[in-house]
Short mmCIF file of C-alpha atoms and ligand atoms in Angstrom, two decimals:
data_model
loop_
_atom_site.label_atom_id
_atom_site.label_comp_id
_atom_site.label_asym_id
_atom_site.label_seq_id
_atom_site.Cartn_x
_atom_site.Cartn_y
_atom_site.Cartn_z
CA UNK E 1 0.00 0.00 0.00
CA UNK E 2 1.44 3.71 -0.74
CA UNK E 3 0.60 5.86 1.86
CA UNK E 4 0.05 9.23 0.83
CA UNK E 5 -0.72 13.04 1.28
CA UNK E 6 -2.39 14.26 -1.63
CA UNK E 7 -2.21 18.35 -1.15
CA UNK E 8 -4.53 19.61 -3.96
CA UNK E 9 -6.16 22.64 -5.58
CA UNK E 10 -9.87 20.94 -6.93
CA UNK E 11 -9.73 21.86 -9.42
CA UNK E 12 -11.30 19.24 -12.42
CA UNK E 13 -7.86 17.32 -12.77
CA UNK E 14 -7.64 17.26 -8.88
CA UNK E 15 -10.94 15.74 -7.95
CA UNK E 16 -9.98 13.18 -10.73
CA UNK E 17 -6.75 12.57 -8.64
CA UNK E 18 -8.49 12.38 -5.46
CA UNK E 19 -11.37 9.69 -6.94
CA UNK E 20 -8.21 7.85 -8.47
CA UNK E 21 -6.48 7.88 -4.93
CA UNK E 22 -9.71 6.77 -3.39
CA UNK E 23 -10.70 4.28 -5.80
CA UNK E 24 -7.56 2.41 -6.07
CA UNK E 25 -6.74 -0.62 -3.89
CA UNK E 26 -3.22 0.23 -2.84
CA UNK E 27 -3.27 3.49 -2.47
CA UNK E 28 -3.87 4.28 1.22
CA UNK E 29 -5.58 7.97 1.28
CA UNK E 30 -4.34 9.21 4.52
CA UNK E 31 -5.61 12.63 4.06
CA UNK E 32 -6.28 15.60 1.40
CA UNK E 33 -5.10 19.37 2.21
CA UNK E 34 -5.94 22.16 0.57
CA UNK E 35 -3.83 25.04 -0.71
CA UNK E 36 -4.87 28.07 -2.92
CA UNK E 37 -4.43 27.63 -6.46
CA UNK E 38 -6.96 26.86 -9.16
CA UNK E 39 -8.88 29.42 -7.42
CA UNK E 40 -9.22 30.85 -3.43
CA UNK E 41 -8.63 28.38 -0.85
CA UNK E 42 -12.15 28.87 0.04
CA UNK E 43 -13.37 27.65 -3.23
CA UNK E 44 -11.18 24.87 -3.47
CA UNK E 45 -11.51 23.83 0.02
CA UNK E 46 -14.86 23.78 -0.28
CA UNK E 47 -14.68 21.70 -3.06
CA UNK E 48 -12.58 19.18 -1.76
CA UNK E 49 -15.00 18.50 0.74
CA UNK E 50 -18.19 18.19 -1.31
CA UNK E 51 -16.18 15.55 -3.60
CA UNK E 52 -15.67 13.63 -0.41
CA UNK E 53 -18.85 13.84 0.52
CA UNK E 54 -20.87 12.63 -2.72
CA UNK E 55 -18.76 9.83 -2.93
CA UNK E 56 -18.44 8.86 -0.08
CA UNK E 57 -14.40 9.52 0.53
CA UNK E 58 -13.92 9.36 4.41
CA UNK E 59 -10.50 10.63 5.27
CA UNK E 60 -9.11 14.11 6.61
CA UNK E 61 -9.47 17.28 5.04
CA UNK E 62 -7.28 19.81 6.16
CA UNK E 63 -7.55 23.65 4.76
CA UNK E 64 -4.04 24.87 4.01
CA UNK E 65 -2.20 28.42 2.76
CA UNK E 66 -4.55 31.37 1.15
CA UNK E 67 -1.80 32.65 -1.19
CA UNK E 68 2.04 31.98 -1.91
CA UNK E 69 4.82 32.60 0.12
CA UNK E 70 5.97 35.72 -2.13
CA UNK E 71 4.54 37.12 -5.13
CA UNK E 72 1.00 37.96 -6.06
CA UNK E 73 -1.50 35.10 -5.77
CA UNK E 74 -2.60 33.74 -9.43
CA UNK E 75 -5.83 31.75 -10.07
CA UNK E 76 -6.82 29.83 -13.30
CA UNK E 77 -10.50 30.94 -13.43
CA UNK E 78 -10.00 30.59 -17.31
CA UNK E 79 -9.73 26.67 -17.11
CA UNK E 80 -11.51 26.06 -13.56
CA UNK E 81 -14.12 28.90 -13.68
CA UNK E 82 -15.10 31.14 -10.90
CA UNK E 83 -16.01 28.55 -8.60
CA UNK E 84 -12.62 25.97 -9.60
CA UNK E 85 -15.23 23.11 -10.36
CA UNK E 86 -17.45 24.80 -12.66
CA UNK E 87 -19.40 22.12 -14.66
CA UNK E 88 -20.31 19.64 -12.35
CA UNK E 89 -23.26 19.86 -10.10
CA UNK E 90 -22.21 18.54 -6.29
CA UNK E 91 -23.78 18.58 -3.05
CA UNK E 92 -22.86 20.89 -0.20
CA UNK E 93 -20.59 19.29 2.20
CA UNK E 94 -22.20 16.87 4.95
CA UNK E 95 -18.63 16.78 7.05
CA UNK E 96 -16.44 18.78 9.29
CA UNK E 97 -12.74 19.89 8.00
CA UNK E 98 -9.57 18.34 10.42
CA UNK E 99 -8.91 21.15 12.77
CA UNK E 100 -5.56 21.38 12.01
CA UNK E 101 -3.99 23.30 9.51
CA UNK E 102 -2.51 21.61 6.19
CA UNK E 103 0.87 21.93 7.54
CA UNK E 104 0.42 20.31 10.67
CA UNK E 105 -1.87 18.16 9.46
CA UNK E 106 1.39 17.24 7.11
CA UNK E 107 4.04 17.39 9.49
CA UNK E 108 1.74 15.38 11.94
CA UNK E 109 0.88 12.33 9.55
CA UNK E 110 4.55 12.48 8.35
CA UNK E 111 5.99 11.59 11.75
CA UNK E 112 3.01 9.46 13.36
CA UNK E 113 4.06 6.89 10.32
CA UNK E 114 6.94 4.88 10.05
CA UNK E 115 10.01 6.36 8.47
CA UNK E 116 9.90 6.68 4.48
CA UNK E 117 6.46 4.94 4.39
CA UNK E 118 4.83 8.01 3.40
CA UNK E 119 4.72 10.12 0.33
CA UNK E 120 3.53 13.60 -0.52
CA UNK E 121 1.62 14.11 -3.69
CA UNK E 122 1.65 18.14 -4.64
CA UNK E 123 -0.93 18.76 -7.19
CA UNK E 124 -1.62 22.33 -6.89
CA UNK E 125 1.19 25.40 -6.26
CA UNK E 126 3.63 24.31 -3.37
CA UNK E 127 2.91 26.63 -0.57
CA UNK E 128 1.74 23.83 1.96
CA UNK E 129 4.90 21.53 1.50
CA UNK E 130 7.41 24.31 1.57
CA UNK E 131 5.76 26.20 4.52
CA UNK E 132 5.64 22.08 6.59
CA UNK E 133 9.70 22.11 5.50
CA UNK E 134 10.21 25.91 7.22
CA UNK E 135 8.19 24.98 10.73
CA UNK E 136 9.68 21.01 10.71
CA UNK E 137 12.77 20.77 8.19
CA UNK E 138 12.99 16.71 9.61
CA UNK E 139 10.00 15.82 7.79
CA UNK E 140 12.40 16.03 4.43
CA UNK E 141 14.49 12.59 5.83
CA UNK E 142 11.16 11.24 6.71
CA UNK E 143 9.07 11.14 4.00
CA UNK E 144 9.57 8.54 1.50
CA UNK E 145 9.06 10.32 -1.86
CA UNK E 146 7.45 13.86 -3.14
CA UNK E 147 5.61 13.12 -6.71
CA UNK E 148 4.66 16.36 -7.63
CA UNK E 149 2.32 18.04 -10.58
CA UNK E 150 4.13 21.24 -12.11
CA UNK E 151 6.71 22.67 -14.20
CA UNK E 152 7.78 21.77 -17.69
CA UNK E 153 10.55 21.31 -20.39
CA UNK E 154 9.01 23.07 -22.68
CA UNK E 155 5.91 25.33 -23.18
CA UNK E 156 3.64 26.50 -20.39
CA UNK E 157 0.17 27.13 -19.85
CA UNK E 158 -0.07 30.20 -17.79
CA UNK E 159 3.23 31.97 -19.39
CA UNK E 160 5.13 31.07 -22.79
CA UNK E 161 7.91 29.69 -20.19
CA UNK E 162 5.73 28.48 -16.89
CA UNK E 163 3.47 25.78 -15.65
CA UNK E 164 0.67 27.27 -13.32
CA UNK E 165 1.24 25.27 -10.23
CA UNK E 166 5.04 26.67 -10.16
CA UNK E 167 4.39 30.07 -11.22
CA UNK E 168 1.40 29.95 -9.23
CA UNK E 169 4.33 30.03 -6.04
CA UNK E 170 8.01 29.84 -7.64
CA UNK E 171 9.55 29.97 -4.33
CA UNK E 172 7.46 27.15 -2.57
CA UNK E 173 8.76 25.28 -5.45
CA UNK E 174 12.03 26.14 -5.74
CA UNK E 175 12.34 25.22 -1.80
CA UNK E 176 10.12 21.82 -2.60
CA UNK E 177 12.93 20.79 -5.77
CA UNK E 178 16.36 21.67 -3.55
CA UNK E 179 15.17 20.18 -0.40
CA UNK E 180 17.22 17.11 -0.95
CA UNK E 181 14.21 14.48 -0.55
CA UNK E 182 13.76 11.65 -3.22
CA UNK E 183 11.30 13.90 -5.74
CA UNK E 184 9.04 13.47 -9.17
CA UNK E 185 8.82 16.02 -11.48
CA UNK E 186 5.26 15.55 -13.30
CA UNK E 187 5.19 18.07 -15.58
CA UNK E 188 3.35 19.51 -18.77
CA UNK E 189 5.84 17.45 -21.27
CA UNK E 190 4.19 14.35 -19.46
CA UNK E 191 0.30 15.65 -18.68
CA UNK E 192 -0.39 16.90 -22.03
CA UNK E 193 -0.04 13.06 -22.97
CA UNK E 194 -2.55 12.21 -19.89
CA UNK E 195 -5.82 13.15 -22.38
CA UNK E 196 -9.34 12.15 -21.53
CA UNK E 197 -9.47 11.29 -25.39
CA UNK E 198 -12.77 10.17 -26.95
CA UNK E 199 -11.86 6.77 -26.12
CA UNK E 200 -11.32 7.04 -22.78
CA UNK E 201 -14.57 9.05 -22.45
CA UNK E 202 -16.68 5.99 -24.17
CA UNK E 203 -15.03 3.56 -21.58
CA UNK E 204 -16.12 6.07 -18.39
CA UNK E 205 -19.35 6.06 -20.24
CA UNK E 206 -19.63 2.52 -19.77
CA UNK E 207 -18.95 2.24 -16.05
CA UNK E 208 -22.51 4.40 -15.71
CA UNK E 209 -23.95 5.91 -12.25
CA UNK E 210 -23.25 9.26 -10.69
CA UNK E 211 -19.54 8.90 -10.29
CA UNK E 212 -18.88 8.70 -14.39
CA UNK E 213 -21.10 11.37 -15.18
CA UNK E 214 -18.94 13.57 -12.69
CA UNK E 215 -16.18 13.07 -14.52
CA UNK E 216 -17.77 12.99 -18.02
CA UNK E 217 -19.07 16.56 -16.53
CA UNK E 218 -15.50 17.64 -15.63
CA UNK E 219 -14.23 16.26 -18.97
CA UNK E 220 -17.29 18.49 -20.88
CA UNK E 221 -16.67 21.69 -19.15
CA UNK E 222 -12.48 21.39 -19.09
CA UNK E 223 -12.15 20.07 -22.60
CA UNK E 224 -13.86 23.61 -23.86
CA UNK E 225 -11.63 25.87 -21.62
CA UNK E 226 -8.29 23.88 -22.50
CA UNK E 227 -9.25 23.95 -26.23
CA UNK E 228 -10.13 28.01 -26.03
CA UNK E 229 -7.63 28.25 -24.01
CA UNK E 230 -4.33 26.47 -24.86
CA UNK E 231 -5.43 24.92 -28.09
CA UNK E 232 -5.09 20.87 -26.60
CA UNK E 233 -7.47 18.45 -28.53
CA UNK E 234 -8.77 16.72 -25.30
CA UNK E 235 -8.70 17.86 -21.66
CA UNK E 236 -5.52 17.07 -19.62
CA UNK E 237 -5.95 14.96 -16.64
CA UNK E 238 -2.85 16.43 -15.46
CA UNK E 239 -2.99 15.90 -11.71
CA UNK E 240 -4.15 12.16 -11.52
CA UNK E 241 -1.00 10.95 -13.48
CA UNK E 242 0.78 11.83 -10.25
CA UNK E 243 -1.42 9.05 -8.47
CA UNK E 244 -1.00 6.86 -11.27
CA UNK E 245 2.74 6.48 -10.89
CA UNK E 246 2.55 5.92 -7.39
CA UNK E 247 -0.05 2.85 -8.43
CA UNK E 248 2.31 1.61 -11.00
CA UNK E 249 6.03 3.09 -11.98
CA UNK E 250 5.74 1.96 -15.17
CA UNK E 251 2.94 4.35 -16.24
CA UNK E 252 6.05 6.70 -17.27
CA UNK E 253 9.59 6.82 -17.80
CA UNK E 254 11.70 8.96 -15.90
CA UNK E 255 15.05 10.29 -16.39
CA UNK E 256 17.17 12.12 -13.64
CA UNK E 257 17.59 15.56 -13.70
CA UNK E 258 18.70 18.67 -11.30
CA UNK E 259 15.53 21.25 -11.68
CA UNK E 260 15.85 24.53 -10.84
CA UNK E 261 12.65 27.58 -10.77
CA UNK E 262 13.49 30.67 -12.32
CA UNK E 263 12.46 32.96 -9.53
CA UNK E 264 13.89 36.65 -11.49
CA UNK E 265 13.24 36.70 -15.23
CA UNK E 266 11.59 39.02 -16.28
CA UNK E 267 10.04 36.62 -18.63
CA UNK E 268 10.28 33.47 -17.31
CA UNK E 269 9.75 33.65 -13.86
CA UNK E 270 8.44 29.96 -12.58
CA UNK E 271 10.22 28.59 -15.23
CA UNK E 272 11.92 25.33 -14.60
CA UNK E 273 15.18 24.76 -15.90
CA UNK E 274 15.95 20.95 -16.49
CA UNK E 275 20.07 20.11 -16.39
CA UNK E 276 19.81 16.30 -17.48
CA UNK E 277 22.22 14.07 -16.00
CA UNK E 278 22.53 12.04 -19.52
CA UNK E 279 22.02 14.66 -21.88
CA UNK E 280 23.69 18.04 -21.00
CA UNK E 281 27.23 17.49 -19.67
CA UNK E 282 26.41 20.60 -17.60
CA UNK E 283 28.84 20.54 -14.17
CA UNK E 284 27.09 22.90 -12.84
CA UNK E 285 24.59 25.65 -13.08
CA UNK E 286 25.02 29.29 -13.21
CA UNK E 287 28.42 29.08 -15.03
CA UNK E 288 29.78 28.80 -11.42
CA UNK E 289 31.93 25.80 -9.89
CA UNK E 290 30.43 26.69 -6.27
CA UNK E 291 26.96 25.65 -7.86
CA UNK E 292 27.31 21.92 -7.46
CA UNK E 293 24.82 20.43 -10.08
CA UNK E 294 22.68 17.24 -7.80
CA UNK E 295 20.52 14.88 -10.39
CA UNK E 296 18.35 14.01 -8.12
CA UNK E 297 14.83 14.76 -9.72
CA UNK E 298 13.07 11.92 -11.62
CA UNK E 299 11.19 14.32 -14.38
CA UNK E 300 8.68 12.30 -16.20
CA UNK E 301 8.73 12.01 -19.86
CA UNK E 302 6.57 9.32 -21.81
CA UNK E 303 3.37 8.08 -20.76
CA UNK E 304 2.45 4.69 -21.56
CA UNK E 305 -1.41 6.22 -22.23
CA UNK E 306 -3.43 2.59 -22.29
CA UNK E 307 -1.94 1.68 -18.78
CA UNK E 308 -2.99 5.38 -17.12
CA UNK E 309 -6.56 4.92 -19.08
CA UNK E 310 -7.59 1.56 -17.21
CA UNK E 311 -6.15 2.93 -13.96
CA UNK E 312 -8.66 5.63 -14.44
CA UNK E 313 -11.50 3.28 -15.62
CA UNK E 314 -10.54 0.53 -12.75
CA UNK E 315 -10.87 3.04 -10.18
CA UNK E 316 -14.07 4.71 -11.30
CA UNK E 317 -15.69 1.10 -11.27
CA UNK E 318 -14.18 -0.21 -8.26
CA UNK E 319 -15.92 3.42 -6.62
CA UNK E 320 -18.91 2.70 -8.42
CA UNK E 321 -19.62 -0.57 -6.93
CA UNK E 322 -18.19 -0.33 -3.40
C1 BDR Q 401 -1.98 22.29 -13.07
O1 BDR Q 401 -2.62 23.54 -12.86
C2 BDR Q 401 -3.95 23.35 -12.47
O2 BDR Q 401 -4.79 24.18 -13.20
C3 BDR Q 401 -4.26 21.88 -12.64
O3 BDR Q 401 -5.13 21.44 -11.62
C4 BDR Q 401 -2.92 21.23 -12.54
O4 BDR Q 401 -2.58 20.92 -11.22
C5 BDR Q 401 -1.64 22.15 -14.54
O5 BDR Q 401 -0.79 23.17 -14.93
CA1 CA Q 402 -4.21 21.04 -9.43
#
């Protein structure tokens, strides 16, 4: 079983994530925090808990950071809407949030587990994790692995040069990439393989009941705002490919990599600069021998797209008929 933290923004491609966490038979859900992102951590705190609640997810729900640690606070109302589920219609929430904040609810779960047994699963800007390394900087040796959404090689979707989750809080990530823990880079390169194409759509069709046409709703109203918006044939189920890996590796490749956030440009700030251990021959960054180059992020690169689909499908049935 993979024990995990899944610290999310919902967000379409997060409630997808949390049904795929909560559907799957090893992946022990040990709690969902919230952090500001998609849109206000109201919104998407609110959100969280009225997925929970119409299907029927019991675990922890901890509200996390309004805004990033630095800049000014971006939301993606263009994708997400003005309420960061538009689309869907769900019911109010029936259940109290944990008391705690997200970053003691973090810190918390991270030390009452074993050592390395549990992993955090970013999926919206960074703000929670970095703030829990800040108050408890031991929590880095103790989790087992960070698998997080955000960044990219190559284009991005809220800049020319940057993903939204990073840009969303270039610091938080920054901190979350350098702190020396065992860390997955799940970026654009990777998610804009993750699409809900029309096959995939007929399948979720098939499983029937409430829980498909949530996601079949999610799929309507995202596909139209990705399409106006960024010009991708079929919506991105960016955030549940994070969960997917930790179900099964082999859902992508990875190749090792020291990442870095542009935190400056002008340009390109929340930018992340790959230096690929096999490709680049790069000693270190910054042109400067004191900046010792460490490969230690796995950054995703090809999906194997059939295996992610029936993780999606397997889930959504196994949720179905529980
Ligand atoms: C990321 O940004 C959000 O809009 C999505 O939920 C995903 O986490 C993709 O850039
Ligand atoms: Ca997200």
């Amino acid at each position: 079983m993979e024990k995990i933290i899944l610290d999310c923004d919902p967000g379409h491609d997060d409630a997808i994530a949390i049904l795929l966490a909560a559907g799957n038979p090893s992946v022990d859900l040990l709690g969902i925090t919230t952090v500001a992102g998609n849109q206000t951590i109201e919104n998407v705190t609110r959100n969280a808990l009225s997925v929970c609640t119409a299907y029927g997810i019991q675990v922890p729900v901890a509200r996390g950071a309004a805004g990033p640690l630095v800049g000014p606070q971006a939301l993606a109302a263009e994708i997400h809407g003005e309420s960061g589920l538009d689309g869907p219609v769900l019911p109010s929430a029936s259940f109290e949030l944990d008391d705690r904040h997200a970053v003691d609810f973090i810190i918390d779960t991270v030390m009452a587990h074993e050592p390395h047994t549990v992993t955090l699963v970013p999926v919206g800007p960074f703000t929670n994790i970095a703030l829990a390394i800040r108050k408890a900087p031991y929590i880095v040796d103790r989790v087992k692995s960070v698998v997080v959404m955000g960044g990219s090689l190559t284009r991005g979707n809220i800049t020319p040069a940057a993903e939204f989750n990073v840009y969303a809080d270039p610091e938080a990530a920054e901190i979350v990439f350098r702190a020396g823990w065992d860390v997955t880079m799940v970026g654009l390169d990777l998610t804009h393989q993750a699409l809900a194409r029309p096959e995939l759509q007929d399948r979720v069709r098939a499983v029937g009941g409430p829980i498909s046409e949530f996601v079949l709703d999610i799929w309507a109203w995202v596909g139209t705002a990705m399409d106006d918006v960024l010009q991708i044939e079929a919506p991105a189920v960016h955030d549940a490919c994070c969960v997917a890996a930790l179900i099964d590796p082999s859902v992508f490749t990875v190749a090792k990599a020291d990442v870095r956030v542009e935190i400056t440009g002008r340009w390109t700030r929340g930018m992340t600069v790959a230096n690929f251990e096999s490709a680049s021959g790069m000693k270190h960054f910054g042109g400067t021998a004191t900046e010792q180059v460490d490969y230690r992020t796995n950054v995703a690169l090809e999906l194997d797209w059939p295996k992610f689909a029936g993780l999606i499908v397997d889930a959504l049935e196994r949720l179905t008929s529980a």
